[in-house]
Each structure stands twice: as structure tokens, then as C-alpha cells.
CSV table of C-alpha atoms and ligand atoms in Angstrom, one decimal:
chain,number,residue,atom,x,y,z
A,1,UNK,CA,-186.6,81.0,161.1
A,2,UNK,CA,-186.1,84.7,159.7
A,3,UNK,CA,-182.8,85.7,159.7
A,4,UNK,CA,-182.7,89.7,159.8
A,5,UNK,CA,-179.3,91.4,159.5
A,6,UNK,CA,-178.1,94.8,160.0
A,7,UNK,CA,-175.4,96.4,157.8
A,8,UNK,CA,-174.1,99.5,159.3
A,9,UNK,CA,-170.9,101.8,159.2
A,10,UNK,CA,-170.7,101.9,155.6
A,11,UNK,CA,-169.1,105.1,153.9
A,12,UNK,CA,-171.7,104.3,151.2
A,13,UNK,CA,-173.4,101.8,148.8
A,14,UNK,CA,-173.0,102.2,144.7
A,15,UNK,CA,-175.9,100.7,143.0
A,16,UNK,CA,-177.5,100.6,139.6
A,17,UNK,CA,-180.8,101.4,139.8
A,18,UNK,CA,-183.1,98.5,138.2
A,19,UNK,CA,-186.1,101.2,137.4
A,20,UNK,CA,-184.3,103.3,135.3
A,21,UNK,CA,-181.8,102.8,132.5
A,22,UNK,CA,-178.2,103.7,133.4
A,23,UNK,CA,-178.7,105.3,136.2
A,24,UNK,CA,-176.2,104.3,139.4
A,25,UNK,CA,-176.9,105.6,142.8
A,26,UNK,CA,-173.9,106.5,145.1
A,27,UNK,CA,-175.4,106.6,148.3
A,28,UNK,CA,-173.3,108.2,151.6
A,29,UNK,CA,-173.8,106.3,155.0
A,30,UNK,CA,-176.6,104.0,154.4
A,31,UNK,CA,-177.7,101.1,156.2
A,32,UNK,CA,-179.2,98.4,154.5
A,33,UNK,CA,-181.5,95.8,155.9
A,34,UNK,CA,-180.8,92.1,155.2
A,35,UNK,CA,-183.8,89.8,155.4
A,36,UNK,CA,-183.6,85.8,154.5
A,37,UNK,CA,-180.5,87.0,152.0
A,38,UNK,CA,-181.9,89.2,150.5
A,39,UNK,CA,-181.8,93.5,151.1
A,40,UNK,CA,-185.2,94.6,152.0
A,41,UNK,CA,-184.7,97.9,153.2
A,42,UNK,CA,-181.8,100.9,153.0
A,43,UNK,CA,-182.4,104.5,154.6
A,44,UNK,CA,-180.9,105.9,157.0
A,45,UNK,CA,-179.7,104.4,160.4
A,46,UNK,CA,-182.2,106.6,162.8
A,47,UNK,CA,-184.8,105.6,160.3
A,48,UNK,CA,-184.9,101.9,160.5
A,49,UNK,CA,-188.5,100.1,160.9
A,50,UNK,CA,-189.6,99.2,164.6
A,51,UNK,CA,-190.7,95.6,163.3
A,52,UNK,CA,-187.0,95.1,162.5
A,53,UNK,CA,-186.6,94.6,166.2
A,54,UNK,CA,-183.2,94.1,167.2
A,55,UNK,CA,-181.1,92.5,164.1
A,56,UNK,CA,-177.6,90.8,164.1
A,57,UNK,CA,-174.8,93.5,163.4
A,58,UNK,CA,-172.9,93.4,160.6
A,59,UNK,CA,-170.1,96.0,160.8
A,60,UNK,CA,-169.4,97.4,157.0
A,61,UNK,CA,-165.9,99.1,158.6
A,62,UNK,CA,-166.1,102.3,156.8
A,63,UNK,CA,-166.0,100.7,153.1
A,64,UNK,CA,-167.9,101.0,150.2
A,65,UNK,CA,-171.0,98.3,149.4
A,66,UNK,CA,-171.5,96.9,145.7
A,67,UNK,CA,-173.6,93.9,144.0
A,68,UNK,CA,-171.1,91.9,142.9
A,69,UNK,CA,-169.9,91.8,139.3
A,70,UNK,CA,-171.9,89.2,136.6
A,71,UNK,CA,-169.7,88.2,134.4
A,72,UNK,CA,-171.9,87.2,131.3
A,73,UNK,CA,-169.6,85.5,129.0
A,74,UNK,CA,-167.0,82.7,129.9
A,75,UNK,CA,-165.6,79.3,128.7
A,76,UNK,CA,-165.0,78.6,131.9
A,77,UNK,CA,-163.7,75.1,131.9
A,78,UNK,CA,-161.3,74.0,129.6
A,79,UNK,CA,-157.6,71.7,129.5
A,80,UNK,CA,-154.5,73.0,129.1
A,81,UNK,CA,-153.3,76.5,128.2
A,82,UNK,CA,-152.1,78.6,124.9
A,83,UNK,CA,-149.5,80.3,126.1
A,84,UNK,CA,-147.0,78.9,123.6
A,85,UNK,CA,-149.5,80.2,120.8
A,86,UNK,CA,-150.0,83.2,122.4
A,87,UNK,CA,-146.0,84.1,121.7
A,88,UNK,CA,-146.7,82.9,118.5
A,89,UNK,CA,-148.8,85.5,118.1
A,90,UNK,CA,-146.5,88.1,119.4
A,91,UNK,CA,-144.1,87.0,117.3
A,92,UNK,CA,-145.9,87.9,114.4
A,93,UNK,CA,-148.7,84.9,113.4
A,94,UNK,CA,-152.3,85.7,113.4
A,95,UNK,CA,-154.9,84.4,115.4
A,96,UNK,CA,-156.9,83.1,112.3
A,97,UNK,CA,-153.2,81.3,110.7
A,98,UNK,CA,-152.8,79.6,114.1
A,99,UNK,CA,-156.3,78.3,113.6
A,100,UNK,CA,-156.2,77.0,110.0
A,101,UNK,CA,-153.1,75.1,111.3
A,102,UNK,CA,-155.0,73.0,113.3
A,103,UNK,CA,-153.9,75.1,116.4
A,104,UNK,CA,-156.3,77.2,118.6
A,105,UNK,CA,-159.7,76.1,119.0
A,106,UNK,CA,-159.0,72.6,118.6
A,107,UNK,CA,-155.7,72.6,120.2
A,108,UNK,CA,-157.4,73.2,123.4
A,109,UNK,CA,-160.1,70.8,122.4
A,110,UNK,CA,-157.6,67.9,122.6
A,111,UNK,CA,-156.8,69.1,125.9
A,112,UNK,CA,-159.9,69.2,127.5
A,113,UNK,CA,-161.0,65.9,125.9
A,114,UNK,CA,-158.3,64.3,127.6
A,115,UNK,CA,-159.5,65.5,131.3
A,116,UNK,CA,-161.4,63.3,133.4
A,117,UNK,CA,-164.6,65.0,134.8
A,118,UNK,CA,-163.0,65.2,138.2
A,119,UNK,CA,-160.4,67.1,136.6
A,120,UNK,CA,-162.7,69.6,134.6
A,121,UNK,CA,-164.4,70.0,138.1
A,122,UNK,CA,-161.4,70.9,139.9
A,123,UNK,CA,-160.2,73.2,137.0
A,124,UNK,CA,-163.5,74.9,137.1
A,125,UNK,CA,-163.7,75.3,140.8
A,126,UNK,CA,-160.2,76.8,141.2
A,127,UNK,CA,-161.2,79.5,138.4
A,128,UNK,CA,-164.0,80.3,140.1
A,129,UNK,CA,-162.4,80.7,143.4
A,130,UNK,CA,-160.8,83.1,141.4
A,131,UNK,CA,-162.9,84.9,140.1
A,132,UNK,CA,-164.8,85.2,143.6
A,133,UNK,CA,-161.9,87.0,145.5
A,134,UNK,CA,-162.0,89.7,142.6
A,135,UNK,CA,-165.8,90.2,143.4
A,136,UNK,CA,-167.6,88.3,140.4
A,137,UNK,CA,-170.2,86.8,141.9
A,138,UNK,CA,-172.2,85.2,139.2
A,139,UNK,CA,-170.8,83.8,135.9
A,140,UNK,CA,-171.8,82.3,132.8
A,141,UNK,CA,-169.6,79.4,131.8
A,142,UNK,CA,-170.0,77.3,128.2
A,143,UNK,CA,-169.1,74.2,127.1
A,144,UNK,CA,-167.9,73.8,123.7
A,145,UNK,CA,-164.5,72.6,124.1
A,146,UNK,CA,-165.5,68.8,123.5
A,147,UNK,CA,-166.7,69.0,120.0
A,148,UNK,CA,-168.2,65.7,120.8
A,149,UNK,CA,-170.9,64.4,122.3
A,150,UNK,CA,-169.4,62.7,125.3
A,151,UNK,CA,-166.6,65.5,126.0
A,152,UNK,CA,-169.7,68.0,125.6
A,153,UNK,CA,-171.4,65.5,128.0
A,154,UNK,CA,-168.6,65.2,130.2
A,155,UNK,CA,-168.8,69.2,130.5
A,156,UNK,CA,-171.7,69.6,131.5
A,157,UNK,CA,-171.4,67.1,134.3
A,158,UNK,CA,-168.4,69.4,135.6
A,159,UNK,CA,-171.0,72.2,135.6
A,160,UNK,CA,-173.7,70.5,137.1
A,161,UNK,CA,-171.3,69.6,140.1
A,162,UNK,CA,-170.5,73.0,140.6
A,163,UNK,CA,-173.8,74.1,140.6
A,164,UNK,CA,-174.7,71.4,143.2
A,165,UNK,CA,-171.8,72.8,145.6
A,166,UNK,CA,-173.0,75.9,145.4
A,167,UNK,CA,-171.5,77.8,142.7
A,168,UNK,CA,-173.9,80.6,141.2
A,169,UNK,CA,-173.3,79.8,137.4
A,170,UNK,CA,-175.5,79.8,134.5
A,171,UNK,CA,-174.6,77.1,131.6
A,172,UNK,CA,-174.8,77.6,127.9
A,173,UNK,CA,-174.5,74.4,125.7
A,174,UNK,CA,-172.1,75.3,122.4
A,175,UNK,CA,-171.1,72.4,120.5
A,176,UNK,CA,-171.3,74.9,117.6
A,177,UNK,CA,-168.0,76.7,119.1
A,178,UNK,CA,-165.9,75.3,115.4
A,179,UNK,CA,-166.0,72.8,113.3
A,180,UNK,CA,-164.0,69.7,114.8
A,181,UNK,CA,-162.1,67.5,113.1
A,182,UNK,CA,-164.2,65.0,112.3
A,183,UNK,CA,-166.5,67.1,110.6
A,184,UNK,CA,-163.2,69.3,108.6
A,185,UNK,CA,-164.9,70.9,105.6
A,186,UNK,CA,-168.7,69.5,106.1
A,187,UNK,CA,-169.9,72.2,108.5
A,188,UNK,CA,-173.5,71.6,107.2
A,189,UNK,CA,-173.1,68.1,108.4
A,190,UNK,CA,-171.8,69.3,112.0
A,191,UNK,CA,-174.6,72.1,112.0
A,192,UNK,CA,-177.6,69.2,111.2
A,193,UNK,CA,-175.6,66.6,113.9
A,194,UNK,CA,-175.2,69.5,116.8
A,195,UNK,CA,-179.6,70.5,116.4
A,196,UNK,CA,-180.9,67.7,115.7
A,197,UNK,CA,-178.5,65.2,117.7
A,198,UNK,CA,-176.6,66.3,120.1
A,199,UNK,CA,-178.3,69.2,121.6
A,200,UNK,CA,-181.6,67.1,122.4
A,201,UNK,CA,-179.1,64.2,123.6
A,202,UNK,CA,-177.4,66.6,126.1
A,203,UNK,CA,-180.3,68.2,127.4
A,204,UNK,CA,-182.2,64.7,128.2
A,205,UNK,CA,-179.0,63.6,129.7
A,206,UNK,CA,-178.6,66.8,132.0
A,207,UNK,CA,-182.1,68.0,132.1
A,208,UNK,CA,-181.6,71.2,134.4
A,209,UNK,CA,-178.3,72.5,133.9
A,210,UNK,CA,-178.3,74.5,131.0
A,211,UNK,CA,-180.4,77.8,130.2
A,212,UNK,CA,-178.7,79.0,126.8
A,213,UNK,CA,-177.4,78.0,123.8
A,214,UNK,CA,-174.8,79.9,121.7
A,215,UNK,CA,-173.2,79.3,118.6
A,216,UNK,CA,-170.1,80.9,117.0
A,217,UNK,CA,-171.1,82.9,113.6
A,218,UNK,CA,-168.3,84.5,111.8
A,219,UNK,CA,-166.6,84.3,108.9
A,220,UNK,CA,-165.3,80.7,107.9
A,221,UNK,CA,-166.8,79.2,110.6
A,222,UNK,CA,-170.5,79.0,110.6
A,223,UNK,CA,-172.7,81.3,108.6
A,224,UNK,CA,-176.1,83.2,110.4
A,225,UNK,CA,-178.2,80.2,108.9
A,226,UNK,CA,-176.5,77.5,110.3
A,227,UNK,CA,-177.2,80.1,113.7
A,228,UNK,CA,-180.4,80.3,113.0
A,229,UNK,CA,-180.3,76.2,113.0
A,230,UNK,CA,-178.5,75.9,116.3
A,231,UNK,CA,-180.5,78.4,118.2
A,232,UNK,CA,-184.2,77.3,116.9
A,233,UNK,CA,-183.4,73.8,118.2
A,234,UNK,CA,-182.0,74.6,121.5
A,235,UNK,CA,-184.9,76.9,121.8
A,236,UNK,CA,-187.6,74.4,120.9
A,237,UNK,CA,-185.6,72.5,123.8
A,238,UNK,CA,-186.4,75.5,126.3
A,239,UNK,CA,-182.5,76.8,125.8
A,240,UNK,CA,-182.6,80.7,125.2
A,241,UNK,CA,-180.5,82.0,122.3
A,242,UNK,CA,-176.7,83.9,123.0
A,243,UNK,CA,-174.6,84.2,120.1
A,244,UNK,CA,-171.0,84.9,119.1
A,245,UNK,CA,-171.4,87.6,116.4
A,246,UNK,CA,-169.4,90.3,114.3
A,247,UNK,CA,-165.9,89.1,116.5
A,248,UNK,CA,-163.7,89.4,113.2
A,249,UNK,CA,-166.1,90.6,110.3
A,250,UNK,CA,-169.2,91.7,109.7
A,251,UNK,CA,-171.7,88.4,109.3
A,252,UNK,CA,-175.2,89.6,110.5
A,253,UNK,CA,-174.6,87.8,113.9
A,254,UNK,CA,-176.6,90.9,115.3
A,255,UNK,CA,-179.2,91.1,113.4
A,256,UNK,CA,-180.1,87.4,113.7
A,257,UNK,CA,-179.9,87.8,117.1
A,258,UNK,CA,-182.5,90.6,117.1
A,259,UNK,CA,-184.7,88.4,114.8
A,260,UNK,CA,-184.4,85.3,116.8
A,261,UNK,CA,-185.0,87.6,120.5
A,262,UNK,CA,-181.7,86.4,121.6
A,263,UNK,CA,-180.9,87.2,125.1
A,264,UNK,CA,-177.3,88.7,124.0
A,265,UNK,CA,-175.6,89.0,121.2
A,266,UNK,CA,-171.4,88.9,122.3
A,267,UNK,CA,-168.6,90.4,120.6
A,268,UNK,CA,-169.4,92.7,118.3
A,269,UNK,CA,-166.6,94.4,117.0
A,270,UNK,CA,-167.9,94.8,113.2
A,271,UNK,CA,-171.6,94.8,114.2
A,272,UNK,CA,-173.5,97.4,111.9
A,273,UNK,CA,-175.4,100.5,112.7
A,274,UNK,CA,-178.6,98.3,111.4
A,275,UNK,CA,-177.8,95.9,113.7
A,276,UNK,CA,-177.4,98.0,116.8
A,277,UNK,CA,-180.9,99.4,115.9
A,278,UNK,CA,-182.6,95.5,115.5
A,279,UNK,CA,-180.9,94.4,118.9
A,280,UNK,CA,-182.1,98.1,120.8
A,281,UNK,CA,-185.5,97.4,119.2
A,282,UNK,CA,-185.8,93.5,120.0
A,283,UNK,CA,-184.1,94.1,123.5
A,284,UNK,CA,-180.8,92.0,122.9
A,285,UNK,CA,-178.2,92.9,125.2
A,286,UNK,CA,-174.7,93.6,123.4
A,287,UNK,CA,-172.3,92.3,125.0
A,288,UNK,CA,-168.9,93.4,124.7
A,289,UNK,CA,-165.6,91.9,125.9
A,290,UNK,CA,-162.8,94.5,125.6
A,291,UNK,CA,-160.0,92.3,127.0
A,292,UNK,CA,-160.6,90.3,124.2
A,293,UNK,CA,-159.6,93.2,121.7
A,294,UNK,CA,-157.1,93.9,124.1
A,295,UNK,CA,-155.4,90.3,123.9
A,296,UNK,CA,-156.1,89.9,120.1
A,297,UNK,CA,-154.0,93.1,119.7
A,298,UNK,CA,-156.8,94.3,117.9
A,299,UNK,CA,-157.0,98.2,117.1
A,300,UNK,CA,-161.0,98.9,116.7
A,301,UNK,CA,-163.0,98.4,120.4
A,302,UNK,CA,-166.5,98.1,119.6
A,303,UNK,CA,-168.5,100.8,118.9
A,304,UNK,CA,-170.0,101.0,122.6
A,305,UNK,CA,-170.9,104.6,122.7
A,306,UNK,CA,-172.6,104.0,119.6
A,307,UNK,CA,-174.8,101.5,120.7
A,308,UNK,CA,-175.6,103.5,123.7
A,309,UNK,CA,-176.9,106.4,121.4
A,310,UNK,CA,-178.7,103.6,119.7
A,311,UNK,CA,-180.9,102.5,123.2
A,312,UNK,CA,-179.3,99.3,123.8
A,313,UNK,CA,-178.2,98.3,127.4
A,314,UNK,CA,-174.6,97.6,127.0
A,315,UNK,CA,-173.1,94.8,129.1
A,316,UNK,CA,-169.4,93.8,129.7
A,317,UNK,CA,-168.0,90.7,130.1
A,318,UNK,CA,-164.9,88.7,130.3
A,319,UNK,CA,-164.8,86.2,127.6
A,320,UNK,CA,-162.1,84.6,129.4
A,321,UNK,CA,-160.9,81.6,127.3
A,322,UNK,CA,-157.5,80.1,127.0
A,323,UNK,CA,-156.9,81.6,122.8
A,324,UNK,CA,-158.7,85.1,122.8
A,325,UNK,CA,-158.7,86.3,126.5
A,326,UNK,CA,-156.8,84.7,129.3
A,327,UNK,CA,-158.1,86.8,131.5
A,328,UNK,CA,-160.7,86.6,134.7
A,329,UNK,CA,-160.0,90.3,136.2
A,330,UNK,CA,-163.1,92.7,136.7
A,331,UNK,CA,-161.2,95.4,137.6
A,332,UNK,CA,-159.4,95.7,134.1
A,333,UNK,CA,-162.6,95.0,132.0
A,334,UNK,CA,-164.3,97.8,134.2
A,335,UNK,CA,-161.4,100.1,133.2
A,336,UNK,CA,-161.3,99.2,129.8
A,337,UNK,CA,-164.9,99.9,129.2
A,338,UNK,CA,-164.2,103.7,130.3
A,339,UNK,CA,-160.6,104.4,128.7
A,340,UNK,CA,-161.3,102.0,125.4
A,341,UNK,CA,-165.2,102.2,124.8
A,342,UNK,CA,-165.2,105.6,126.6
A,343,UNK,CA,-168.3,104.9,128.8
A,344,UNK,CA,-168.4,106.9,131.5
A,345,UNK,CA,-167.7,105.0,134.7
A,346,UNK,CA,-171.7,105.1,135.7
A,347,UNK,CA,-172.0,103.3,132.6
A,348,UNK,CA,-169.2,100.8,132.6
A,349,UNK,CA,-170.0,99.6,136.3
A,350,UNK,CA,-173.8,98.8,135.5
A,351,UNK,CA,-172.6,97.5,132.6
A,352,UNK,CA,-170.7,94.4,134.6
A,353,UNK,CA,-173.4,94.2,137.0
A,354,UNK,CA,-177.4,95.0,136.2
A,355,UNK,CA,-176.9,94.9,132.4
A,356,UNK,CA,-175.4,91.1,132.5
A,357,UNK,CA,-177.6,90.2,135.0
A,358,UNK,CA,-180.5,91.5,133.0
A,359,UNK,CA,-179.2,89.4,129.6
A,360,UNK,CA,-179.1,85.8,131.8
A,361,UNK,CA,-182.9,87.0,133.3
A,362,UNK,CA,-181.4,87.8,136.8
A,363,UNK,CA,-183.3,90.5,137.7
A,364,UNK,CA,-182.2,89.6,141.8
A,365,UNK,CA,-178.2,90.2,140.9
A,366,UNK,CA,-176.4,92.9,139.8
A,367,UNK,CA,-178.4,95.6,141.8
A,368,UNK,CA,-179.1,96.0,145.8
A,369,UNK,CA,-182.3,97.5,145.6
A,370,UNK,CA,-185.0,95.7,147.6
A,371,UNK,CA,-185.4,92.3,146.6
A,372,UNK,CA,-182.5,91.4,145.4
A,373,UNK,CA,-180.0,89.1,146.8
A,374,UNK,CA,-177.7,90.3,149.7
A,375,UNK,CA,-174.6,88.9,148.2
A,376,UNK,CA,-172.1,92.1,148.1
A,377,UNK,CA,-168.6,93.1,148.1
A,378,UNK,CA,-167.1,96.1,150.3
A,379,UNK,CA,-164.6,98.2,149.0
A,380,UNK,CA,-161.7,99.7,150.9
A,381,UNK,CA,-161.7,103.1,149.4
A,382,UNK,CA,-162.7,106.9,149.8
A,383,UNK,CA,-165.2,106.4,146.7
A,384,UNK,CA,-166.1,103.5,143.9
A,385,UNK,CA,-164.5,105.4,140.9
A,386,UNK,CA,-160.9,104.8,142.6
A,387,UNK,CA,-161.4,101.2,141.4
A,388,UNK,CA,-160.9,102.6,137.7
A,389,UNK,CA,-158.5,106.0,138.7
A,390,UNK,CA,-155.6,104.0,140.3
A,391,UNK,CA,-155.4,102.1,137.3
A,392,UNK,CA,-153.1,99.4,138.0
A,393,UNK,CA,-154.3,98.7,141.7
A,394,UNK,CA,-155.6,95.2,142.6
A,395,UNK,CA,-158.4,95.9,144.9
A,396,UNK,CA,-159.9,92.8,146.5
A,397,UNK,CA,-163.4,92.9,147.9
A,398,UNK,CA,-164.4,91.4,151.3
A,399,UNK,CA,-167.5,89.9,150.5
A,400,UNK,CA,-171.0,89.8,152.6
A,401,UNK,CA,-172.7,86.5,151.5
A,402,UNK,CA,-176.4,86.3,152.8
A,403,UNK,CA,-177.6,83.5,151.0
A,404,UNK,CA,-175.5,81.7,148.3
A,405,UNK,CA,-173.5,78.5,150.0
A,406,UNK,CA,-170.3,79.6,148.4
A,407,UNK,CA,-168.5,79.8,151.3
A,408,UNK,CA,-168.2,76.2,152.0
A,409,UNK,CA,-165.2,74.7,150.2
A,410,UNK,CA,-165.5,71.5,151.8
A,411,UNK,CA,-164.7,68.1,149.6
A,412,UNK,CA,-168.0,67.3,148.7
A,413,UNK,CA,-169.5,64.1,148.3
A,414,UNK,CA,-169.3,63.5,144.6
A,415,UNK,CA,-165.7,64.7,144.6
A,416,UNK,CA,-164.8,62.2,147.3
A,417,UNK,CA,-166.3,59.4,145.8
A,418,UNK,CA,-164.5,60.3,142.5
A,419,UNK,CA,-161.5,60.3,144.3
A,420,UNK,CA,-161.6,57.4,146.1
A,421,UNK,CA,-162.8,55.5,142.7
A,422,UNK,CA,-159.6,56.9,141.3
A,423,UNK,CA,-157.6,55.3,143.7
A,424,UNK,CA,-159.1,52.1,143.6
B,501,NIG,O1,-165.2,83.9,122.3
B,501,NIG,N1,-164.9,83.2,119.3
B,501,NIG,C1,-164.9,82.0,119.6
B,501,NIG,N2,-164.5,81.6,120.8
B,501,NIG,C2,-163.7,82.3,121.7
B,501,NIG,C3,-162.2,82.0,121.4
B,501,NIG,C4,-161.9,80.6,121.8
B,501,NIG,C5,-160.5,80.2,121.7
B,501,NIG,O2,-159.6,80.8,121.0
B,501,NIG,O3,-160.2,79.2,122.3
B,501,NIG,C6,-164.1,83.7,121.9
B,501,NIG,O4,-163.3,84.7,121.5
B,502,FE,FE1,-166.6,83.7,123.7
């Protein structure tokens, strides 16, 4: 049966519009027609269609409407936390020192190889929990802190679980996140193992879980060929290319993903003028993750104005991992994007909401145009660009959900039986 619903009493909805590059709408005192979860009309209330008949009210109490955030780039699941190297770090250590150690990366890599997949469920669930009551609505989560081919394996069981309660995710596969252990000083070897082994291995084991693949090229770690590798196998396994690129040098991450048609290309720090102008031209969608900068202590943002001169469509995301960005909050990734990267707030806020939906080929999310799916936060405040003006404010969202089954947070099946095999 059709399920129309009404949503009235708003103060207005804030919306990118999905025609026309950059461009948000702030609309005053709309209502907006909710049809089988998704909007199919908005105008105003003495204007609604007859054929609407008489649809179930939903009262927006005076508040502001919004597509919830896309966050675009996470490692969402992982074990344990940095926080000891992250003092480490304040007290003077770099980030790349730490690594050559045998710390970050592969610290948390022992960690998560450690977990049980009922564990890496419940981490992931509680993150995204999270995330949801700060109004991201769709994320992106990676694996890549196995390293192996049964941790990877193990991840992407966690993900498919989430999925299958209801989560609204999209998975990248990254094995090629660093060079493990087992393959120190042969990252050929891991490069040849990760295309040509693994990745076909964890996509016939998992057949509909992931969409993307992403690999990590920067200086000392893997170079754009060893990219190019990664992402021409996952591809010929129907996995669309994302890469890490330009994070800490300048290694033609961008520009490979321009060549390859990669849907984003993340990071981007030391990305070149030539680069912006392949990724505008192929249609990559930078992605930028300011918090990362921010937690890296970093001075230079990336050059997002830049790239906005140059005709790409900018995204935001988090990044949020437990070595570069322990961080899951919207609201300060929004507010960096205007006071570091100095986009105007129009910009910034369809950059965490059309522009990531656009990079993971969402063209339902990040928008509330007709069509697209009537999952959206309401803000209580006298207009959107408070959410970056009272800087240090937590704002939480009630949220509308139309369609997605997020709201049930019910044990489900699989995690029972896990549970009850754990006692046994
Ligand atoms: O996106 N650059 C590589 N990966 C992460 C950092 C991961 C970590 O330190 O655990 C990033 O910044
Ligand atoms: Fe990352």
C-alpha cells in the first residue's frame, strides 16, 4: 500500500539543488510531500495536489529540514585506539617516525586482527549510532585494517551485517592501506598478492558488499603504478576506483585518478594545479578531509577554493580513523570547510551532502528534491548557517526516516546466534 505523508510547520528546508552546480536553496515555510519514502512534491501548503487526498501529518515543529550529511570517507571499523600515540605526537614525534617504528597503521592492525567479527560488528554499529544522532545519514566505511586475507575477510563480514540490519553504508575493499609486516620492504610482492589474490578472493567470498576499491599512494608507501595495479583489478571485478592521494607529498595520486575515471580522489593536500584540471575534466570528485589536517597539526588545508576555480565539485568528508582523524562530527567538518578552505557556507554544506553523494553514485541522497529519499534531519534554529556561526554548539538533529530500517536496533538474528555460539 502507498504510504503518503505530509510534512508541515516547517520554518524552511535547505537543499542543494541536484540540476545545478553549487547552488543550495533555502526555502521559507514549505511543505513537502512524502510518497513510499521518498519526497515527491514541495510548494506551498494551500498548493498541495487534490490526488494527495488526505495524508498522515507529520508536524516539522517550526525547525529547519536538511538531507542528511554523506560522509564519503571512513575506516569505520577498526580495534583499539591511538590515543597514546596521539600524545606522542603532541609531544613532539611525527606522524611518519611513529609509523617507521612499527607504530600507527599497523599498530591498529594488531588490534583489529585480534577482534572477533561479532566484535567488529558491535564496534561498527555503535560508531554508526554515532554518527546518526549528529545527522550523517549515509557513510562510506573501508576495510584495510587486516592486511590479510582473512582479517580483510573477517571485515567485510562486519559490514555485510550491518548492511543487512539496515545500516545505509557503502564498502570499499583496501588491503592496499600499507605494507604489513609480512610483506616489510617487498611492496611489489604485496601489490601483485592484493590484485591478483586477494581482491578476487574477497569479492567471490562476499559477492555484494563492496562497490569501491581504494588504495593508499604517497610517498614510501605505494607509488601511482602499484595504484594503477590495485584499481585496474578491482575494476575488472566491477569495484569503482577511490584513491588516497597527495595526503603528505605530491605523488600524482590525482592525476591517476583522473586517468583511471576514479569516482574520488581523497586527501589532497599537495595535489597539483595539473591535477585539479585532470580530475575537473574526468569528473573525479576531490575529496577533502580538513579534520584530518586539523589532527595532523598540519599547517597547509588543501587548496579547495582552488579547485573550485578549477570546475571540480568539492566534497567533504570525515576520514575518521583511529591515527589521522579521530573524529565522527559533521558539524566541525562543515565549519572547517568555511573558516580553513574558506568555502562559503552554500559551498561547504553541499559539499557534505550532494557532492559525496554524487562521488558513491547516490544521486537519491544528499538532496530533497523530488525523488530522492525522505530521510531528513530538522534543525532547531532560526536559519541553517547557525550550525557553522555558533561555532562550538552541538546541534543534534531529530531525524524524519521515510524509508531506511535504521530505526530498529533490535538484536538481530545473526548477532544472537553469535552470541549464543560464544557462550557455548
Ligand atoms: O586516510 N592515509 C592513510 N590512511 C588513513 C590513516 C590511517 C591511520 O593512521 O590509521 C588516512 O589518513
Ligand atoms: Fe583515509
Amino acid at each position: 500500500m502507498e504510504k503518503i505523508k505530509l510534512l508541515t510547520n516547517l520554518r524552511g528546508l535547505i537543499t542543494p539543488d541536484p540540476n545545478q552546480t553549487w547552488k543550495v536553496d533555502f526555502i521559507e515555510a514549505p511543505t513537502i510531500v512524502l510518497r513510499d519514502g521518498r519526497i515527491d512534491w514541495i510548494g506551498r501548503k494551500t498548493d498541495i495536489p487534490y490526488e494527495y487526498g488526505d495524508p498522515e501529518p507529520i508536524d516539522g515543529k517550526g525547525m529547519w529540514a536538511s538531507p542528511g550529511f554523506v560522509d564519503s570517507h571512513t575506516h569505520l571499523i577498526f580495534g583499539g585506539d591511538r590515543s597514546q600515540e596521539f600524545n606522542r605526537r603532541l609531544h613532539g614525534v611525527t606522524y611518519a617516525q611513529i609509523a617507521s617504528k612499527g607504530g600507527g597503521i599497523r599498530e591498529t592492525v594488531r588490534a583489529t586482527r585480534q577482534a572477533t567479527v561479532s566484535e567488529l560488528v558491535t564496534i561498527g554499529s555503535n560508531r554508526l549510532q554515532k554518527m546518526r544522532s549528529k545527522g550523517v545519514l549515509h557513510v562510506e566505511c573501508k576495510t584495510g585494517y587486516g592486511l590479510e586475507l582473512e582479517t580483510e575477510s573477517c571485515l567485510l563480514r562486519a559490514y555485510s551485517e550491518l548492511l543487512k540490519r539496515g545500516w545505509s553504508l557503502d564498502v570499499t575493499i583496501m588491503p592496499a592501506h600499507d605494507i604489513p609486516v609480512e610483506y616489510a620492504g617487498a611492496p611489489d610482492k604485496y601489490i601483485k598478492v592484493v590484485s591478483e589474490e586477494w581482491q578476487p578472493e574477497l569479492i567471490r567470498r562476499h559477492p555484494d558488499v563492496a562497490s569501491f576499491c581504494d588504495v593508499f599512494v604517497e610517498k614510501g608507501v605505494f607509488t601511482p603504478e602499484h595504484g594503477r595495479q590495485v584499481l585496474e583489478s578491482g575494476r575488472k571485478l566491477g569495484l569503482k576506483p577511490r584513491i588516497h592521494a597527495d595526503e603528505f607529498a605530491h605523488t600524482g595520486g590525482a592525476e591517476l585518478a583522473a586517468e583511471l575515471g576514479a569516482a574520488s580522489a581523497d586527501h589532497l593536500m599537495f595535489c597539483s594545479d595539473q591535477g585539479m584540471v585532470a580530475m575537473a575534466k574526468a569528473g573525479v570528485i576531490p575529496t577533502l578531509l580538513p579534520a584530518t589536517t586539523l589532527f595532523l597539526g598540519m599547517r597547509d588545508f588543501a587548496p579547495a577554493r582552488r579547485m573550485i576555480e578549477t570546475g571540480c565539485k568539492v566534497a567533504l568528508a570525515s576520514d575518521f580513523n583511529p591515527g589521522s582523524c579521530a573524529c565522527i562530527d559533521p558539524l566541525l567538518i562543515l565549519r572547517l570547510g568555511c573558516l580553513q578552505l574558506r568555502m562559503t557556507f552554500e559551498e561547504a554544506f553541499a559539499a557534505m551532502t550532494l557532492h559525496p553523494a554524487l562521488s558513491l553514485s547516490r544521486p537519491d541522497l544528499g538532496h530533497l528534491y523530488p525523488g530522492a529519499r525522505a530521510d531528513l534531519l530538522l534543525w532547531d534554529v532560526k536559519h541553517p548557517l547557525e550550525l557553522v556561526y555558533w561555532m562550538g554548539e552541538a546541534y543534534r538533529p531529530e531525524i524524519i526516516y521515510s524509508q531506511s530500517t535504521l530505526k530498529s536496533s533490535c538484536l538481530s538474528k545473526w548477532e544472537a546466534r553469535s552470541a549464543k555460539a560464544a557462550l557455548q
